[in-house]
Short mmCIF file of N, CA and C and ligand atoms in Angstrom, two decimals:
data_model
loop_
_atom_site.label_atom_id
_atom_site.label_comp_id
_atom_site.label_asym_id
_atom_site.label_seq_id
_atom_site.Cartn_x
_atom_site.Cartn_y
_atom_site.Cartn_z
N UNK A 296 -2.79 -65.55 -68.23
CA UNK A 296 -2.10 -64.97 -69.40
C UNK A 296 -2.90 -65.18 -70.67
N UNK A 297 -2.97 -64.16 -71.45
CA UNK A 297 -3.67 -64.28 -72.72
C UNK A 297 -2.82 -63.63 -73.80
N UNK A 298 -2.50 -64.39 -74.79
CA UNK A 298 -1.63 -63.89 -75.84
C UNK A 298 -2.39 -63.77 -77.15
N UNK A 299 -2.03 -62.78 -77.94
CA UNK A 299 -2.67 -62.65 -79.24
C UNK A 299 -2.05 -63.58 -80.27
N UNK A 300 -0.91 -64.13 -79.96
CA UNK A 300 -0.31 -65.08 -80.90
C UNK A 300 -0.67 -66.50 -80.47
N UNK A 301 -0.75 -67.37 -81.46
CA UNK A 301 -1.26 -68.70 -81.20
C UNK A 301 -0.17 -69.74 -80.98
N UNK A 302 0.95 -69.34 -80.46
CA UNK A 302 1.98 -70.33 -80.22
C UNK A 302 3.24 -70.00 -80.98
N UNK A 303 4.24 -70.79 -80.80
CA UNK A 303 5.54 -70.49 -81.34
C UNK A 303 5.81 -71.32 -82.59
N UNK A 304 6.23 -70.66 -83.63
CA UNK A 304 6.64 -71.37 -84.83
C UNK A 304 5.51 -72.05 -85.57
N UNK A 305 4.29 -71.65 -85.28
CA UNK A 305 3.16 -72.24 -85.98
C UNK A 305 2.47 -71.16 -86.80
N UNK A 306 2.75 -71.15 -88.08
CA UNK A 306 2.17 -70.11 -88.92
C UNK A 306 0.65 -70.24 -89.00
N UNK A 307 0.00 -69.12 -89.18
CA UNK A 307 -1.45 -69.13 -89.26
C UNK A 307 -1.92 -69.16 -90.71
N UNK A 308 -0.99 -69.12 -91.63
CA UNK A 308 -1.34 -69.20 -93.04
C UNK A 308 -0.17 -69.78 -93.81
N UNK A 309 -0.47 -70.47 -94.89
CA UNK A 309 0.59 -71.04 -95.71
C UNK A 309 0.12 -71.09 -97.16
N UNK A 310 1.08 -71.04 -98.03
CA UNK A 310 0.76 -71.12 -99.45
C UNK A 310 0.77 -72.58 -99.88
N UNK A 311 -0.29 -73.02 -100.53
CA UNK A 311 -0.32 -74.38 -101.05
C UNK A 311 -0.16 -74.34 -102.57
N UNK A 312 -0.11 -75.51 -103.17
CA UNK A 312 -0.05 -75.60 -104.63
C UNK A 312 -1.39 -76.03 -105.20
N UNK A 313 -2.40 -76.07 -104.33
CA UNK A 313 -3.71 -76.55 -104.75
C UNK A 313 -4.43 -75.46 -105.55
N UNK A 314 -4.79 -75.76 -106.78
CA UNK A 314 -5.43 -74.72 -107.60
C UNK A 314 -6.90 -74.52 -107.25
N UNK A 315 -7.32 -73.28 -107.27
CA UNK A 315 -8.73 -72.94 -107.10
C UNK A 315 -9.53 -73.57 -108.24
N UNK A 316 -10.67 -74.13 -107.93
CA UNK A 316 -11.49 -74.77 -108.95
C UNK A 316 -12.08 -73.76 -109.93
N UNK A 317 -12.20 -72.54 -109.47
CA UNK A 317 -12.83 -71.53 -110.32
C UNK A 317 -11.81 -70.85 -111.24
N UNK A 318 -10.67 -70.45 -110.69
CA UNK A 318 -9.74 -69.64 -111.48
C UNK A 318 -8.35 -70.23 -111.59
N UNK A 319 -8.04 -71.26 -110.83
CA UNK A 319 -6.74 -71.90 -110.95
C UNK A 319 -5.64 -71.29 -110.12
N UNK A 320 -5.94 -70.22 -109.40
CA UNK A 320 -4.94 -69.62 -108.51
C UNK A 320 -4.61 -70.59 -107.37
N UNK A 321 -3.33 -70.68 -107.03
CA UNK A 321 -2.95 -71.52 -105.90
C UNK A 321 -3.58 -70.96 -104.63
N UNK A 322 -4.24 -71.83 -103.90
CA UNK A 322 -4.96 -71.39 -102.70
C UNK A 322 -4.02 -71.22 -101.52
N UNK A 323 -4.39 -70.34 -100.64
CA UNK A 323 -3.71 -70.20 -99.36
C UNK A 323 -4.53 -70.91 -98.30
N UNK A 324 -3.83 -71.58 -97.39
CA UNK A 324 -4.53 -72.19 -96.27
C UNK A 324 -4.35 -71.29 -95.07
N UNK A 325 -5.45 -71.06 -94.38
CA UNK A 325 -5.42 -70.20 -93.20
C UNK A 325 -6.19 -70.88 -92.08
N UNK A 326 -5.88 -70.45 -90.89
CA UNK A 326 -6.60 -71.05 -89.78
C UNK A 326 -6.94 -70.02 -88.72
N UNK A 327 -8.01 -70.34 -88.04
CA UNK A 327 -8.26 -69.70 -86.77
C UNK A 327 -7.94 -70.77 -85.74
N UNK A 328 -8.32 -70.59 -84.54
CA UNK A 328 -7.94 -71.57 -83.54
C UNK A 328 -8.49 -72.96 -83.83
N UNK A 329 -9.72 -73.02 -84.27
CA UNK A 329 -10.35 -74.33 -84.45
C UNK A 329 -10.86 -74.59 -85.85
N UNK A 330 -10.55 -73.68 -86.75
CA UNK A 330 -11.05 -73.82 -88.11
C UNK A 330 -9.93 -73.65 -89.10
N UNK A 331 -9.99 -74.43 -90.17
CA UNK A 331 -9.02 -74.28 -91.24
C UNK A 331 -9.79 -74.10 -92.53
N UNK A 332 -9.35 -73.19 -93.34
CA UNK A 332 -10.03 -73.01 -94.61
C UNK A 332 -9.02 -72.59 -95.67
N UNK A 333 -9.41 -72.75 -96.91
CA UNK A 333 -8.57 -72.37 -98.03
C UNK A 333 -9.12 -71.09 -98.62
N UNK A 334 -8.23 -70.16 -98.91
CA UNK A 334 -8.66 -68.88 -99.43
C UNK A 334 -8.08 -68.67 -100.83
N UNK A 335 -8.96 -68.24 -101.74
CA UNK A 335 -8.50 -67.82 -103.05
C UNK A 335 -8.41 -66.31 -103.05
N UNK A 336 -7.20 -65.79 -103.28
CA UNK A 336 -7.01 -64.34 -103.24
C UNK A 336 -7.50 -63.67 -104.51
N UNK A 337 -7.73 -64.46 -105.55
CA UNK A 337 -8.24 -63.90 -106.78
C UNK A 337 -9.77 -63.79 -106.74
N UNK A 338 -10.43 -64.87 -106.37
CA UNK A 338 -11.90 -64.87 -106.28
C UNK A 338 -12.38 -64.19 -105.00
N UNK A 339 -11.49 -64.04 -104.05
CA UNK A 339 -11.85 -63.54 -102.72
C UNK A 339 -12.92 -64.41 -102.07
N UNK A 340 -12.73 -65.70 -102.19
CA UNK A 340 -13.64 -66.64 -101.58
C UNK A 340 -12.85 -67.57 -100.67
N UNK A 341 -13.56 -68.22 -99.78
CA UNK A 341 -12.93 -69.25 -98.96
C UNK A 341 -13.62 -70.58 -99.24
N UNK A 342 -12.87 -71.64 -99.06
CA UNK A 342 -13.37 -72.98 -99.34
C UNK A 342 -13.09 -73.86 -98.14
N UNK A 343 -14.00 -74.76 -97.90
CA UNK A 343 -13.79 -75.75 -96.86
C UNK A 343 -12.64 -76.67 -97.28
N UNK A 344 -11.78 -76.99 -96.34
CA UNK A 344 -10.66 -77.89 -96.66
C UNK A 344 -11.19 -79.22 -97.20
N UNK A 345 -12.32 -79.66 -96.69
CA UNK A 345 -12.91 -80.92 -97.12
C UNK A 345 -13.17 -81.00 -98.61
N UNK A 346 -13.44 -79.85 -99.22
CA UNK A 346 -13.71 -79.82 -100.66
C UNK A 346 -12.47 -80.13 -101.48
N UNK A 347 -11.32 -79.89 -100.88
CA UNK A 347 -10.06 -80.04 -101.62
C UNK A 347 -9.17 -81.13 -101.03
N UNK A 348 -9.75 -81.91 -100.12
CA UNK A 348 -8.92 -82.88 -99.40
C UNK A 348 -8.27 -83.89 -100.34
N UNK A 349 -8.94 -84.20 -101.43
CA UNK A 349 -8.39 -85.15 -102.41
C UNK A 349 -7.16 -84.60 -103.10
N UNK A 350 -7.02 -83.28 -103.10
CA UNK A 350 -5.87 -82.64 -103.76
C UNK A 350 -4.84 -82.15 -102.76
N UNK A 351 -4.98 -82.58 -101.54
CA UNK A 351 -4.10 -82.09 -100.49
C UNK A 351 -2.63 -82.25 -100.88
N UNK A 352 -1.86 -81.20 -100.73
CA UNK A 352 -0.43 -81.28 -101.03
C UNK A 352 0.38 -81.24 -99.74
N UNK A 353 1.67 -81.25 -99.89
CA UNK A 353 2.56 -81.31 -98.74
C UNK A 353 2.40 -80.09 -97.83
N UNK A 354 2.25 -78.94 -98.45
CA UNK A 354 2.12 -77.71 -97.67
C UNK A 354 0.87 -77.75 -96.79
N UNK A 355 -0.22 -78.21 -97.37
CA UNK A 355 -1.47 -78.29 -96.61
C UNK A 355 -1.37 -79.36 -95.53
N UNK A 356 -0.77 -80.48 -95.89
CA UNK A 356 -0.67 -81.57 -94.93
C UNK A 356 0.14 -81.16 -93.71
N UNK A 357 1.28 -80.53 -93.92
CA UNK A 357 2.10 -80.15 -92.77
C UNK A 357 1.44 -79.03 -91.99
N UNK A 358 0.70 -78.19 -92.69
CA UNK A 358 -0.04 -77.13 -92.00
C UNK A 358 -1.10 -77.74 -91.08
N UNK A 359 -1.82 -78.71 -91.61
CA UNK A 359 -2.89 -79.35 -90.83
C UNK A 359 -2.35 -80.01 -89.56
N UNK A 360 -1.14 -80.52 -89.65
CA UNK A 360 -0.55 -81.20 -88.49
C UNK A 360 -0.35 -80.24 -87.32
N UNK A 361 -0.21 -78.97 -87.63
CA UNK A 361 0.08 -77.99 -86.58
C UNK A 361 -1.10 -77.09 -86.25
N UNK A 362 -2.26 -77.49 -86.74
CA UNK A 362 -3.40 -76.60 -86.69
C UNK A 362 -3.98 -76.40 -85.29
N UNK A 363 -4.16 -77.46 -84.59
CA UNK A 363 -5.00 -77.34 -83.43
C UNK A 363 -4.26 -76.83 -82.20
N UNK A 364 -4.87 -75.88 -81.54
CA UNK A 364 -4.29 -75.29 -80.35
C UNK A 364 -4.26 -76.30 -79.21
N UNK A 365 -5.24 -77.15 -79.20
CA UNK A 365 -5.44 -78.05 -78.08
C UNK A 365 -5.84 -79.40 -78.64
N UNK A 366 -5.00 -80.39 -78.43
CA UNK A 366 -5.24 -81.69 -79.02
C UNK A 366 -6.02 -82.62 -78.08
N UNK A 367 -6.38 -82.16 -76.95
CA UNK A 367 -7.06 -83.07 -76.02
C UNK A 367 -8.51 -83.26 -76.39
ZN1 LIG B 77 -10.28 -68.59 -107.44
#
């Protein structure tokens, strides 16, 4: 079986309160199966989560907890 969805009740994107360093827009966190990144919809850029880890908010933290498809 191969599904195009990545599981049940696990969103692939979430809105955070973390401001973009360039423009101040709240970043969105998005993921692929094994990668998580922050996207600024204003700058149209993506940022490594590591760059913003010091500013991690609740939305990002809970998102990260559900990120990985396979924890083994
Ligand atoms: Zn920006």
